[in-house]
Structure formats: C-alpha cells, structure tokens
Short mmCIF file of C-alpha atoms in Angstrom, two decimals:
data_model
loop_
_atom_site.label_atom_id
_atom_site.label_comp_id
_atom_site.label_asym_id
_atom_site.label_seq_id
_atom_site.Cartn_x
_atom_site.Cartn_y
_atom_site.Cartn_z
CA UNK A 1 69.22 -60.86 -14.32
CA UNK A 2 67.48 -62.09 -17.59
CA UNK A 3 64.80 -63.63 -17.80
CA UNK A 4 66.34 -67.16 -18.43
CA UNK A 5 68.04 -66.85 -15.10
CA UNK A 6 64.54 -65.65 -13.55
CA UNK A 7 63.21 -68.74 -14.71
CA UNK A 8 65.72 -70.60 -13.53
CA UNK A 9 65.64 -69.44 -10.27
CA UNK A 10 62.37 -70.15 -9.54
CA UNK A 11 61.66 -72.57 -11.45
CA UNK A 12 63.89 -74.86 -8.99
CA UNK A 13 64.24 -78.70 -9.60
CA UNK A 14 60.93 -80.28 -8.50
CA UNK A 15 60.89 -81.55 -4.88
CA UNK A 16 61.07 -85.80 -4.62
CA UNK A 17 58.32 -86.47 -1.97
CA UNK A 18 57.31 -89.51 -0.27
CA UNK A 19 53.03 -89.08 -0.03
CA UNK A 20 52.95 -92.43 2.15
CA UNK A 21 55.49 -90.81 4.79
CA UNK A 22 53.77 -87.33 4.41
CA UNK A 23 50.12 -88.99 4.87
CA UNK A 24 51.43 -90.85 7.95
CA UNK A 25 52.91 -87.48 9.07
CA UNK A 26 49.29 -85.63 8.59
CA UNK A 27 47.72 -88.20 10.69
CA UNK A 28 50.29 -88.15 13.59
CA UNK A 29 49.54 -84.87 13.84
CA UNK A 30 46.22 -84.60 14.00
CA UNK A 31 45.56 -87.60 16.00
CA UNK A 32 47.99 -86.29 18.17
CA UNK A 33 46.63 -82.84 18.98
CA UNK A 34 43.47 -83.37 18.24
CA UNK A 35 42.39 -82.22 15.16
CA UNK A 36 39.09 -83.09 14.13
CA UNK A 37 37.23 -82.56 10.60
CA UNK A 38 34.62 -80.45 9.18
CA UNK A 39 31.36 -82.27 9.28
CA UNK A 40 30.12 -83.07 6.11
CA UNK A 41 27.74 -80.55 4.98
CA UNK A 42 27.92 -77.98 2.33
CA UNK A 43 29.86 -74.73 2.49
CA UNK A 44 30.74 -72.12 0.75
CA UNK A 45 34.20 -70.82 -0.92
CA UNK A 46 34.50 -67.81 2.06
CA UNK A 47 32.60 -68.83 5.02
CA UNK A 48 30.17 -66.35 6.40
CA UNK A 49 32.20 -67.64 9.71
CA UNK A 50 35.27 -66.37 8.49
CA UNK A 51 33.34 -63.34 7.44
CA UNK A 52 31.43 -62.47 10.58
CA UNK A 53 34.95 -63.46 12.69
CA UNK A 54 36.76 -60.51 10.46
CA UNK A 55 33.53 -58.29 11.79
CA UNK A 56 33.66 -59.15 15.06
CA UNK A 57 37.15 -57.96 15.12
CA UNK A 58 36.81 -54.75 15.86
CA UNK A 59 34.97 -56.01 18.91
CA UNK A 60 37.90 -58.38 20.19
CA UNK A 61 40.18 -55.14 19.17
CA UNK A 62 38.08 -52.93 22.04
CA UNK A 63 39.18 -56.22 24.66
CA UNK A 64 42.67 -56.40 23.31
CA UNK A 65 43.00 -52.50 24.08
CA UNK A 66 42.00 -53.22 27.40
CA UNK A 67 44.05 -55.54 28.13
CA UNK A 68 46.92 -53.90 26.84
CA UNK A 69 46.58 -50.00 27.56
CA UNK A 70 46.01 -48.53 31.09
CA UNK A 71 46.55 -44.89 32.80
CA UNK A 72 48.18 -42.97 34.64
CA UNK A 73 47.81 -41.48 37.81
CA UNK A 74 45.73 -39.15 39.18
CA UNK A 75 41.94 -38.68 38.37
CA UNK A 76 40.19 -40.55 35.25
CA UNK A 77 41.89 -39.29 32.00
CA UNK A 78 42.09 -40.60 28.63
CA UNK A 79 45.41 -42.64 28.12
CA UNK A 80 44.71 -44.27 24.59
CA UNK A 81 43.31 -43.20 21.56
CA UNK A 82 44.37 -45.11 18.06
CA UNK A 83 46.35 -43.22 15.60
CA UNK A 84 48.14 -46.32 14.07
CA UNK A 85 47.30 -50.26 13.33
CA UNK A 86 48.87 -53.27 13.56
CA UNK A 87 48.18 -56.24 13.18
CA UNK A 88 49.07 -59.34 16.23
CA UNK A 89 48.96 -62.76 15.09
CA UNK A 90 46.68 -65.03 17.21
CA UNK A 91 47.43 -68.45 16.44
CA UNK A 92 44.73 -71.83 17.72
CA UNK A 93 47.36 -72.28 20.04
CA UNK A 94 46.69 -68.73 21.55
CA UNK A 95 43.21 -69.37 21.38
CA UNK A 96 43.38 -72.68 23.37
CA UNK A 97 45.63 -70.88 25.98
CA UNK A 98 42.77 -68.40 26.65
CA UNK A 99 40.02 -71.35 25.96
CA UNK A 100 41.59 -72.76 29.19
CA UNK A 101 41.07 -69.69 30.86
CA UNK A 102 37.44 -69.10 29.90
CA UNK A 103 36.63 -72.78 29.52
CA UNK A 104 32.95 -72.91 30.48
CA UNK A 105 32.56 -69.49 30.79
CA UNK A 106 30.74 -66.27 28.78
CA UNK A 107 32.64 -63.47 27.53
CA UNK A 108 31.44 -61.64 30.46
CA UNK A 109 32.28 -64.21 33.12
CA UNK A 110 35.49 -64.61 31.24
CA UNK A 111 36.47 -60.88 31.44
CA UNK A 112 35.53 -61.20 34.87
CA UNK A 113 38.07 -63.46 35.68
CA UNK A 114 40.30 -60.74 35.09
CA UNK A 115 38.89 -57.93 37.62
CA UNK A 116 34.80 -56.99 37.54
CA UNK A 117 33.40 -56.35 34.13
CA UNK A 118 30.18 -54.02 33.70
CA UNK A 119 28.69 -52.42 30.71
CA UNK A 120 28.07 -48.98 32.04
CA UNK A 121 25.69 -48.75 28.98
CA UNK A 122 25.19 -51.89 26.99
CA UNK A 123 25.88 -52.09 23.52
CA UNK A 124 22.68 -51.69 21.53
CA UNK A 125 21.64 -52.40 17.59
CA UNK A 126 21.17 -49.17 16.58
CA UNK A 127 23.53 -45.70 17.05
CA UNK A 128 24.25 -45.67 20.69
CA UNK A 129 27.09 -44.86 23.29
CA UNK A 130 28.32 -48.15 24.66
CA UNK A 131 30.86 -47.90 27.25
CA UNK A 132 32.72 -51.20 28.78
CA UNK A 133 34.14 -50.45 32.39
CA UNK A 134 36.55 -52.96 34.14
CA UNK A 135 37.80 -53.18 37.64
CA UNK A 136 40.11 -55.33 38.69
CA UNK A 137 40.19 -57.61 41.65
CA UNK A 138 41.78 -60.88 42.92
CA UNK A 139 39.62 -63.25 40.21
CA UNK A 140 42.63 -63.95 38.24
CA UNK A 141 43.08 -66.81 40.82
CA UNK A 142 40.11 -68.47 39.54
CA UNK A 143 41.34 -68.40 36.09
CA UNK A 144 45.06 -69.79 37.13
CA UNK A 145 43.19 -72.62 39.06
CA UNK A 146 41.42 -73.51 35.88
CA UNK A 147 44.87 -73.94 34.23
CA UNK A 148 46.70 -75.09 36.80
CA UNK A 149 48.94 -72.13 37.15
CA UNK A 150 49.19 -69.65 40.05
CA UNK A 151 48.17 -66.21 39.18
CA UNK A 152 51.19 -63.56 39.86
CA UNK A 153 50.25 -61.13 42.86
CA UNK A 154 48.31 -58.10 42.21
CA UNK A 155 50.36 -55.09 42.12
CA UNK A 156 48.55 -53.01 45.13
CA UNK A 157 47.71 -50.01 43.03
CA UNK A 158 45.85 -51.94 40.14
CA UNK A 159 43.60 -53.59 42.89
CA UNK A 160 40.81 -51.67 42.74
CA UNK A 161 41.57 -49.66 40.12
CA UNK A 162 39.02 -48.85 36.69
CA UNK A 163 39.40 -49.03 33.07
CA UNK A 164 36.88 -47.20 31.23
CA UNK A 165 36.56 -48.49 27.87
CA UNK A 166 34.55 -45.92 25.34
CA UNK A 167 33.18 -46.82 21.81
CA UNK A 168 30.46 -46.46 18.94
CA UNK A 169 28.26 -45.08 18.07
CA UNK A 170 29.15 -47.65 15.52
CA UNK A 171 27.23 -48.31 11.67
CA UNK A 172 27.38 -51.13 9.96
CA UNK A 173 26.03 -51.71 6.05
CA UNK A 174 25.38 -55.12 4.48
CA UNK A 175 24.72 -55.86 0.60
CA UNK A 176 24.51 -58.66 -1.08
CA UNK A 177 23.65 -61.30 1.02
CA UNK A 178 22.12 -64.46 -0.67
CA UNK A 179 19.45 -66.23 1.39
CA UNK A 180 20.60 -69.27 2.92
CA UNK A 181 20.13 -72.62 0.34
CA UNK A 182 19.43 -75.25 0.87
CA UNK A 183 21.95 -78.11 -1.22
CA UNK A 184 22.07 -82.12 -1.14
CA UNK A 185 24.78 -82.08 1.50
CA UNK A 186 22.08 -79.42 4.01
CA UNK A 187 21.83 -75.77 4.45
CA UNK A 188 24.09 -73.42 2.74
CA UNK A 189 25.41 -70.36 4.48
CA UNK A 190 24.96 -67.03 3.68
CA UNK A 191 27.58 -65.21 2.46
CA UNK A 192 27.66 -61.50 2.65
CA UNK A 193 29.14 -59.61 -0.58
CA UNK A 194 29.93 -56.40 1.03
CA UNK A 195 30.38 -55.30 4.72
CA UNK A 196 31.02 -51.49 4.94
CA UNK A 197 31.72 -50.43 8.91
CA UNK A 198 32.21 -47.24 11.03
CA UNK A 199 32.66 -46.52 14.23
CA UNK A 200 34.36 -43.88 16.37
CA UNK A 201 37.64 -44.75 17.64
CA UNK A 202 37.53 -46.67 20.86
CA UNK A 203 39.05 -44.96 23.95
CA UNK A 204 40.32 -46.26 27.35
CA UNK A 205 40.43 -43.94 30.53
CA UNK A 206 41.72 -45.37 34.04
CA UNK A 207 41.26 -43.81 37.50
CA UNK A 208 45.33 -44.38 37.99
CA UNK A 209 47.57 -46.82 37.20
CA UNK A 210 50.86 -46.87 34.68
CA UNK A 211 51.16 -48.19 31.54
CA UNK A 212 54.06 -50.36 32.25
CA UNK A 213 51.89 -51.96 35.76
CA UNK A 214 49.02 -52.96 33.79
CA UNK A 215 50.55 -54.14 30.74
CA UNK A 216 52.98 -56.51 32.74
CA UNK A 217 50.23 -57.36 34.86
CA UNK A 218 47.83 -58.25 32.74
CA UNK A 219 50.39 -60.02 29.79
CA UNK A 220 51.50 -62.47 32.46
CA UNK A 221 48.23 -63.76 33.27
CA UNK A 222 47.44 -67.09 32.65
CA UNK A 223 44.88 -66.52 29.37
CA UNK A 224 47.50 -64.83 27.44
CA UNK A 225 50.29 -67.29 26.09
CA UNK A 226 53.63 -66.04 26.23
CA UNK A 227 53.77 -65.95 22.29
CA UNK A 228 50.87 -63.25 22.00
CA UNK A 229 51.91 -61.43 25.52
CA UNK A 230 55.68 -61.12 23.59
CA UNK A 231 53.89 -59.32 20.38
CA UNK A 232 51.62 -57.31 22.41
CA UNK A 233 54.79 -56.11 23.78
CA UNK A 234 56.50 -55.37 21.41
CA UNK A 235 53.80 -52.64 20.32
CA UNK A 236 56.21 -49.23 19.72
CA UNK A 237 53.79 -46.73 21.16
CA UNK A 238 51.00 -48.75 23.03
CA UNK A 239 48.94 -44.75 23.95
CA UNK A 240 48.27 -45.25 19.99
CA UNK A 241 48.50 -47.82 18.62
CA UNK A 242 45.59 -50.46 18.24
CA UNK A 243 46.33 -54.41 18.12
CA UNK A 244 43.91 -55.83 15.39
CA UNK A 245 44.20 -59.57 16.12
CA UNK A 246 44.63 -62.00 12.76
CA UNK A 247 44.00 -65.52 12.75
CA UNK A 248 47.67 -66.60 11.69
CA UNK A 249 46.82 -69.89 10.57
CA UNK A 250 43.70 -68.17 7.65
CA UNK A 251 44.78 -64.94 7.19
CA UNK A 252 47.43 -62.72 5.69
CA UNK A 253 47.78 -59.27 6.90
CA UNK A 254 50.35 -55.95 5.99
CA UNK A 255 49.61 -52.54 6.09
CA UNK A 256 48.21 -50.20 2.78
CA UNK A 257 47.71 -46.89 2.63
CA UNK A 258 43.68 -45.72 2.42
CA UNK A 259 42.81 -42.42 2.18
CA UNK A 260 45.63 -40.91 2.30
CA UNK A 261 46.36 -42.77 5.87
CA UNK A 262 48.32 -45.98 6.96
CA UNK A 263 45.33 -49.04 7.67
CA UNK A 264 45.87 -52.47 7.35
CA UNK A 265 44.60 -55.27 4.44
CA UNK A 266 43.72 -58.40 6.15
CA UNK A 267 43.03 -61.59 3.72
CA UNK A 268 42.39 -65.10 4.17
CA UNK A 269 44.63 -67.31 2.78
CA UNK A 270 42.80 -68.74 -0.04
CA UNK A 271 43.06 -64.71 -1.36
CA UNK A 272 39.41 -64.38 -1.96
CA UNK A 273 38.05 -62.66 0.85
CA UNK A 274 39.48 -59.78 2.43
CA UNK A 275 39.10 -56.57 4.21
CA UNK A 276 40.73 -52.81 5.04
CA UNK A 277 40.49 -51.36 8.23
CA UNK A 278 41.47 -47.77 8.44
CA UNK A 279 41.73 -45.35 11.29
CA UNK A 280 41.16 -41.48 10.13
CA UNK A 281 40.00 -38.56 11.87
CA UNK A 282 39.10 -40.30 15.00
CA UNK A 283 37.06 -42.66 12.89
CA UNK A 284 37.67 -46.42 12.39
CA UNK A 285 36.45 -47.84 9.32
CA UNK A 286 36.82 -51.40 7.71
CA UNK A 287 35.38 -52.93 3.84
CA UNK A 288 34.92 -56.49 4.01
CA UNK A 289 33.55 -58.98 1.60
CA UNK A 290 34.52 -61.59 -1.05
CA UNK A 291 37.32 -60.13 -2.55
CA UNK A 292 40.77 -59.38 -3.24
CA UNK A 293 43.30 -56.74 -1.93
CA UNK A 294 42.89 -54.45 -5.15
CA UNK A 295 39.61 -54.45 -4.84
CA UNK A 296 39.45 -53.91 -1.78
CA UNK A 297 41.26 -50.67 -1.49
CA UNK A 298 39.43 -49.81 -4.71
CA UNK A 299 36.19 -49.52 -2.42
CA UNK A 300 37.77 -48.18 0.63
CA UNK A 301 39.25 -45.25 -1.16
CA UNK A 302 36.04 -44.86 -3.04
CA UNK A 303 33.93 -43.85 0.46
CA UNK A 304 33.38 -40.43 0.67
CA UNK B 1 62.54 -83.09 10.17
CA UNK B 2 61.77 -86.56 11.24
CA UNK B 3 59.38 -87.99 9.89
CA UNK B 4 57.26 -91.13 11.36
CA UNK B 5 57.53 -94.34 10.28
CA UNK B 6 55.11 -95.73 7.07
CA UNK B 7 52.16 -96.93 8.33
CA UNK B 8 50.02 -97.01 5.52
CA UNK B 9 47.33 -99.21 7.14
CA UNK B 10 47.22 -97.00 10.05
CA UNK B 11 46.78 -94.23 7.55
CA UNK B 12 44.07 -95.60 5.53
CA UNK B 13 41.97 -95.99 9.26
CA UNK B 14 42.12 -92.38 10.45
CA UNK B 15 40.73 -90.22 7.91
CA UNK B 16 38.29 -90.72 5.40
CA UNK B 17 38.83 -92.33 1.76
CA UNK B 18 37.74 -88.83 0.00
CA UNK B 19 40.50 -86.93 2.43
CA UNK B 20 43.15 -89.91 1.33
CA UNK B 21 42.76 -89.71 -2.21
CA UNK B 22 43.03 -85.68 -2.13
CA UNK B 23 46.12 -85.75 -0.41
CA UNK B 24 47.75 -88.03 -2.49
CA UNK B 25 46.52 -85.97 -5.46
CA UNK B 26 47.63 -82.75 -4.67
CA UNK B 27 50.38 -83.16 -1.82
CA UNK B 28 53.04 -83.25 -4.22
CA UNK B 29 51.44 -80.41 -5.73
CA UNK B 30 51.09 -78.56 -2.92
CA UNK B 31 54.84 -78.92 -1.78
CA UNK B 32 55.55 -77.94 -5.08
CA UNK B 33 54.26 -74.58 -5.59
CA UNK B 34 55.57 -74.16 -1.79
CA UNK B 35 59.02 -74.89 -2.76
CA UNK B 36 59.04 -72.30 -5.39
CA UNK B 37 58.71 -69.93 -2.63
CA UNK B 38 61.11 -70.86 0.11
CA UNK B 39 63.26 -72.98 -2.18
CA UNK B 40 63.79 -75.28 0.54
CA UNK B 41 62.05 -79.10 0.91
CA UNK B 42 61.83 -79.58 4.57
CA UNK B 43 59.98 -75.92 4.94
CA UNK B 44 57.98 -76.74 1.99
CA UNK B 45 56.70 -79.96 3.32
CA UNK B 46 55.91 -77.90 6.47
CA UNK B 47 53.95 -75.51 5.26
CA UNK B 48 52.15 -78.09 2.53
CA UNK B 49 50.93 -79.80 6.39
CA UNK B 50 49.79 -76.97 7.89
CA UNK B 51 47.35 -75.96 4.65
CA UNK B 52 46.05 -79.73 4.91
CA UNK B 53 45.47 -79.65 8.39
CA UNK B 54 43.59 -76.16 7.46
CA UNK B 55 41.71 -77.22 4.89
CA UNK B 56 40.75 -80.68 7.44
CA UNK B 57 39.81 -78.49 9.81
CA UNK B 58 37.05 -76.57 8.08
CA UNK B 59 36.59 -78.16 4.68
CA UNK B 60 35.03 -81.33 3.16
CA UNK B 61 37.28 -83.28 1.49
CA UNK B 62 34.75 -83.69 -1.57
CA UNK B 63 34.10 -80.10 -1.74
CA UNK B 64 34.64 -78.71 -5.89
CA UNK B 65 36.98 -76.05 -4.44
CA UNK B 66 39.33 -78.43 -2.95
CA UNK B 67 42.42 -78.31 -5.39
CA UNK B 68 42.02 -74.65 -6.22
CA UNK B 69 41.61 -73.77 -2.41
CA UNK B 70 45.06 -76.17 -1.53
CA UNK B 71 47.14 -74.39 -4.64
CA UNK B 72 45.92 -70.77 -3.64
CA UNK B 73 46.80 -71.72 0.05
CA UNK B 74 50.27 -73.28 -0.52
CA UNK B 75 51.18 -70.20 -2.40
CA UNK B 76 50.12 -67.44 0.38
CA UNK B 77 51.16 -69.81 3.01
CA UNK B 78 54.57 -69.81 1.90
CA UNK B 79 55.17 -66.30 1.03
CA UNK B 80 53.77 -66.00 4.78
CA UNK B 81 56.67 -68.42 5.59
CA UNK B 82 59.20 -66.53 3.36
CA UNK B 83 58.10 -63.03 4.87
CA UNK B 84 59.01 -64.75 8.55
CA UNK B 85 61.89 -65.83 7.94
CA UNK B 86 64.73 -64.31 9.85
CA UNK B 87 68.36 -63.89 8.45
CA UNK B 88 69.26 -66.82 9.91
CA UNK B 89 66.78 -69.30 8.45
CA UNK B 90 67.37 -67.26 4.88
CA UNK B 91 71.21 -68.14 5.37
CA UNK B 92 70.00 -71.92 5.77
CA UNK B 93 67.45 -71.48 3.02
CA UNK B 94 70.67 -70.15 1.45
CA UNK B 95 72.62 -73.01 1.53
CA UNK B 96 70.06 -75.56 0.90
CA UNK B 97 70.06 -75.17 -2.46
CA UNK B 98 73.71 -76.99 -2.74
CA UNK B 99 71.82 -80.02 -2.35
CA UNK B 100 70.19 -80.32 -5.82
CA UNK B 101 73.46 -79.44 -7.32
CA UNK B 102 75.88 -82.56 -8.58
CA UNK B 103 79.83 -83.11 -7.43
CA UNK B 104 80.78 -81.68 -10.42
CA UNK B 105 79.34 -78.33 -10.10
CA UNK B 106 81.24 -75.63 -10.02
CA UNK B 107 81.54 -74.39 -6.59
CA UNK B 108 81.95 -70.39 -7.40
CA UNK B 109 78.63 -70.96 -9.88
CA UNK B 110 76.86 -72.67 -7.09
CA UNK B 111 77.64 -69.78 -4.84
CA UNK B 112 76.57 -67.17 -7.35
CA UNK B 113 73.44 -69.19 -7.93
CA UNK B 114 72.52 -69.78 -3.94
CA UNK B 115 72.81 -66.16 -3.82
CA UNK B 116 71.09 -65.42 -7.35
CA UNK B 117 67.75 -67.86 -4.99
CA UNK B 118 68.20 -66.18 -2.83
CA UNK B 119 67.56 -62.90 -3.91
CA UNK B 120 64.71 -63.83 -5.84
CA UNK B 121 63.34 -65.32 -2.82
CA UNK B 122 63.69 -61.68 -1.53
CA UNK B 123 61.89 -59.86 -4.39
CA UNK B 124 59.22 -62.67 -4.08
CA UNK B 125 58.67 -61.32 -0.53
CA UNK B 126 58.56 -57.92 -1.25
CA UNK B 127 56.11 -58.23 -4.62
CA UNK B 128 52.40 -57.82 -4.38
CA UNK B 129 50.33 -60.73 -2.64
CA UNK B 130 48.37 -62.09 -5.95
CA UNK B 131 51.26 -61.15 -8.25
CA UNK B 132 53.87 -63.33 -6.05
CA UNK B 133 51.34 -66.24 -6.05
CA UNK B 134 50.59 -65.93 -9.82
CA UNK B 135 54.64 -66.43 -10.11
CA UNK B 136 54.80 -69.19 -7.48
CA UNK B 137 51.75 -70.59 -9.30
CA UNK B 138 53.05 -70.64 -12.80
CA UNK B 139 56.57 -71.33 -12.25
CA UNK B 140 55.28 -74.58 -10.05
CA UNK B 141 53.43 -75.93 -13.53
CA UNK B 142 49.83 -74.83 -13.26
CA UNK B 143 48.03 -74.52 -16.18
CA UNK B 144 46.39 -70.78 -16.82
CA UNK B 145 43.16 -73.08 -15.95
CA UNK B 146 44.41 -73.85 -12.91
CA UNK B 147 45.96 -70.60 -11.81
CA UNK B 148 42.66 -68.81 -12.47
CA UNK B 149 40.55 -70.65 -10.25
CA UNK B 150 43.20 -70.66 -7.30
CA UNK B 151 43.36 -66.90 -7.53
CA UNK B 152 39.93 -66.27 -8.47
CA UNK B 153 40.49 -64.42 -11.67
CA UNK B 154 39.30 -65.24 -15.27
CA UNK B 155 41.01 -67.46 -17.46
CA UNK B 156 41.17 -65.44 -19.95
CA UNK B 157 43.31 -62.62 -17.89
CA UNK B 158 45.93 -64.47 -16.59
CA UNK B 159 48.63 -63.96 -19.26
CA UNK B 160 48.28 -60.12 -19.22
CA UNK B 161 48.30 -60.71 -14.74
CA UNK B 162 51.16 -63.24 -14.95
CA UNK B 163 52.91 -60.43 -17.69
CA UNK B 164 52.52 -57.78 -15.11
CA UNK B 165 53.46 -59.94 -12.47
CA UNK B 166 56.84 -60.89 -13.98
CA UNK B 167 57.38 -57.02 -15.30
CA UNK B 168 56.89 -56.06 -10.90
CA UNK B 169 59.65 -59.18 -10.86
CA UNK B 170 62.32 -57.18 -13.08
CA UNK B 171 61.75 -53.77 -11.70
CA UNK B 172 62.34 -54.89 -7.94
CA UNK B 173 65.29 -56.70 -9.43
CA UNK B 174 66.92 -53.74 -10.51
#
C-alpha cells in the first residue's frame, strides 16, 4: 500500500450530518435517562475527581477480589494472591445497578448487605496492617428488596462462612499539587501532578468454601449487573488474577509491560491523564498524574 | 438507527444556549474524526453522542478546553469502538463503505477497496493510542494547531509525531 492509497483510505468521504436531528437526538437521551449537567463552576483539564477515583482504585480492586475469589475447604488458607491484571469495564449503568443496591447506604452498610463486614484492623494513614474480614449471612434479601428482585438462596456451606481479606502496609507519594484557586466561575480544584503508590499485594483467605460456590453466588446477586458479573467471569485464572475496574465511559485501558512484568496503562479519554499499575514481587505499584502513556511508563520503569 | 423527529424548539428549551452553540460547532466535527476510525456513519454518530453526553455530564459548556477535549475524545472513543468490534460488526463496517461509492463503480475495485478500509481500520487498532489519534486527527482536517491541543503536545512537534505516526502505519502494513 502507498501512501496515496493510505490516504485514501482514511481519508474517507466526509460524513453528511443533520446537527438539528443529532441535537434532538442528544436531548432525547438525556432527558430520557436522566442526564443532568455539570454545574457551572470552574474546573480543570483532568479533574482531581478523576484523579483521586484512579487512586481509589486499588481500594475498589481489594472489594472486587472479594467478591470474586473465595476458598476452599478445610481450615483458613490463602486462595488468591495477584500475579496478573486485567482490567473489567464498569460502565454508569453498572454503577446504577449497584447504586440500587447500596442506595442510602455506606460502604460498610453496603458490604453488609452482602454477609457481615468487619475491619479486623482498620485501615490507618500511616504504614499499617489493615485486614477486611467478611461473613456472609442472609442480608442479601435486604438488598434484593431494595431492587425489587428476590435474592437467590444461600448455598448452605457459604452461610456462615469467612473471607479474610489482607492488604497494605500501603505508601502513597504526592508532588505537585497546586493549592486550590480561586477563579471568576468559584474554587478551582487541585490537581495533583504526580501520584506514586505501593502497597503489598492484597490476599483473600476463607475458612471453606469453593471457588466456583462463591463466585456464582455472589455474581448473581442483585448489585452486580449481568454485564459486569459476565466479565468477572470470564477471568482465565480467578486464584491470580486481579480485576482493576475502568470507568468505560472516561477511560481507556490495555496492558504494557513495566519492569520487565505485564501491568496495565489506564487513561482517560481526553489522553492527558493516565496511570500504570504493576504487580511485581508481591508488590502492587501504580504512577498516576497528568500525563500520557509514554510518559507514563517512562516514570514507572524509572522507580528503583 | 432511528433517529427522533426535528424538534428544534424543543431543543433550544432543554439545554443551555452555550451547550447549543458547541454542539452545532463541533458535532460535525466530532463525527468526523470518528468516522475516520470506524469508517462507518451510523457508529460514528454513536460514538460522537456518547462523548457529548460525557463532556455534559462533567464539563461546562463555556469551558476553553471544550473543542480540544471533544476532538481528543472522538478520536480515543472510536478507536475504543474499533478495538470492540467483533468480526461481525467489522464485516458490516466492511460493507458499509459501498454506500459512498456511485453505480458506476467498479464492483471488483469496490471490493478491493472495502477490504483495503478495512484493513487499515485493523492497523488503526493495533497502532499506539496517541499515534492512532494523531492519524484519525489529521486525516479528519485538523490543523497542526488543533491536533496539538487535543493531544496535549506542542505545536511545534506534531509533524515529526504525525511522521512517526504514519512510518508505525507502513510497518504494521507490511
């Protein structure tokens, strides 16, 4: 192929659009499911939203584990440990499934509603052991209620049963954050440069119950829409492999190579804020900040 | 697609003047630099409604970003789309492209050319995030102005990234 043909096959004959029909289209749509806009104050290029959401992930990742991974029989041993990434979509619609579920509710009152949640040791500020520990019982019902569904029965060997969730000590380094100005539209967020993270690799133990049990059991619940509960399934190796959810409708996400190891770049759509989570040596790490995916892996193979 | 009747009036009431007059700027735009990618209309127009109804969600329609933010997300948006696509919806993508071609075409050329799309549409996929935009970009009529601040980069460096970009092209051609 030459480059005339190149040209000429992307440079395709330009599209005849009707903006009228297209504008009328727009507002069907979000009239119709209920879209609403920003409010009108000042904000910057990469939201320190969008920033802190891509931090928090490794958070929601310790949740998704849980309620994705379980054990097997017999006395507590350790059933997952993460030797590979990948990334699960989570689209609004996902999130309004589980909203649903939770509406009203804290995270711990919503993980509640799927058995008894207790921090054995709560997660502190500083470098500590913080351990999550789940039982389950019979509160999916509440949760199905709230959505009108009816929660399936409780296989007898997960009632009852624990889930010992293990992670941190955990470090996390900020530069570059600008103070907080103030413009003619309000208050400007701040916008971190560079977030740097590490934390040992989360690990869940259970007291007894099969991978295959707990997975269906918990995939069919009423929270998880049957779009997420099919990629969650279709996980290869679920004793290794740890879900890192991406906001399909703002991000991008495909897996890189870091260090010498397989991680995963995740960017927002706009391509000027990304980050690179990595799994090596029993460590997780992630780089996040206002930048592309070169640069990027530039700084994540840099750390030493 | 089916698309709802004209209702201008309707459409002037529900969102704001600002929010109008950017989407009638830049919706052709935006549909354009999407069908670069997926070389299909309907999809395009698809995909140029979902990054308006993500920009409306979380930013002001005034906001100085707002056409560079729309181009940059029409481009990644639809190489998202063009990386989804299964082999069916390729096939369709496929033979889409018939449609801008005349009575009198040649129908062996316009099967060499579907395919000819559709392989590009391929090596677009495969190529390197910012280098597939940059293609998408150019190839959809943005100046090197306009290119830079979509992708963030300076002015001044897009000919060497677009150069590189096209080189990537060629190689995964071959």
């Amino acid at each position: 192929m030459n480059d005339t043909e190149i040209e000429r096959a992307l440079g395709t004959a330009e599209p005849r659009v009707n903006t009228d029909d297209a504008l009328a289209r727009f507002q069907a749509k979000v009239q119709t499911e209920g879209i609403a806009p920003v409010a009108p104050v000042a904000r910057p290029r990469v939201t320190s939203r969008w920033l802190q959401g891509l931090a928090a992930a490794a958070g929601v990742v310790i949740v998704a584990s849980a309620l994705t991974f379980s054990g097997v029989a017999g006395s507590i041993l350790q059933i997952f440990e993460p030797k590979t990434l990948v990334a699960v979509p989570v689209t609004q619609g996902d999130l309004n499934y589980l909203g649903q579920a939770c509406a009203g509710l804290n995270l711990q009152e919503c993980m509640g509603a799927y058995g008894t949640f207790e921090w054995t040791v709560p997660p502190q500020p500083k470098e500590v052991q913080s351990r999550g520990q789940a039982t389950a019982d019979d509160s999916t019902k509440q949760t199905a209620a709230r959505q009108n569904r009816t929660a399936p029965p409780m296989p007898a060997n997960i009632d009852g049963s624990k889930l010992f969730i293990t992670g941190g000590p955990a470090v996390v380094q900020v530069w570059g954050t600008p103070t907080s100005t103030a413009t003619s539209h309000g208050q400007a967020e701040a916008v971190p440069t560079l977030i740097v993270g590490q934390a040992k690799a989360p690990t869940v133990s259970s007291d007894g119950i099969t991978v295959d049990e707990l997975r269906s059991y918990l995939l069919s619940q009423p929270g998880i829409s049957p779009q997420l509960a099919a990629a969650l399934r279709a996980i290869g190796d679920p004793s290794s492999t740890l879900p890192v959810p991406v906001p399909a409708e703002l991000a991008v996400s495909h897996p890189v190579t870091v260090q010498g190891v397989q991680g995963l770049f995740i960017g927002d759509n706009t391509g000027i804020a990304g980050a690179v989570i990595w799994q090596k040596d029993g460590m997780m790490f992630e780089v996040i900040g206002s930048f592309n995916e070169s640069q990027a892996l530039a700084i994540a193979n840099s750390m030493r | 697609m089916t698309l709802p009747a004209r209702d201008p009036g309707k459409v002037v009431a529900a969102v704001s003047p600002a929010f109008e007059g950017l989407f009638r700027a830049e919706y052709a735009r935006v549909v354009g630099i999407a069908h670069r990618v997926l070389a299909d209309q309907a999809e395009a127009e698809d995909v140029a409604q979902d990054v308006f109804v993500s920009f409306y969600r979380v930013h002001p329609a005034d906001a100085p970003y707002a056409r560079a933010w729309l181009h940059a997300a029409a481009a990644h948006a639809a190489l998202n789309a063009l990386r989804g696509r299964d082999r069916r919806s390729r096939r369709e993508a496929a033979q889409a492209v018939p449609l801008e071609a005349t009575a009198d075409d040649d129908p062996a050329v316009t099967v060499v050319a579907s395919e000819t799309r559709d392989e590009v549409r391929a090596v677009l996929a495969r190529l390197p995030e910012r280098s597939a935009a940059m293609l998408a970009l150019r190839y959809a009529g943005l100046s090197y102005a306009e290119i830079a601040a979509a992708l963030d980069v300076r002015a001044s460096s897009v000919g060497t990234l677009l150069r590189r970009a096209e080189d990537a092209f060629r190689r995964e051609l071959r």
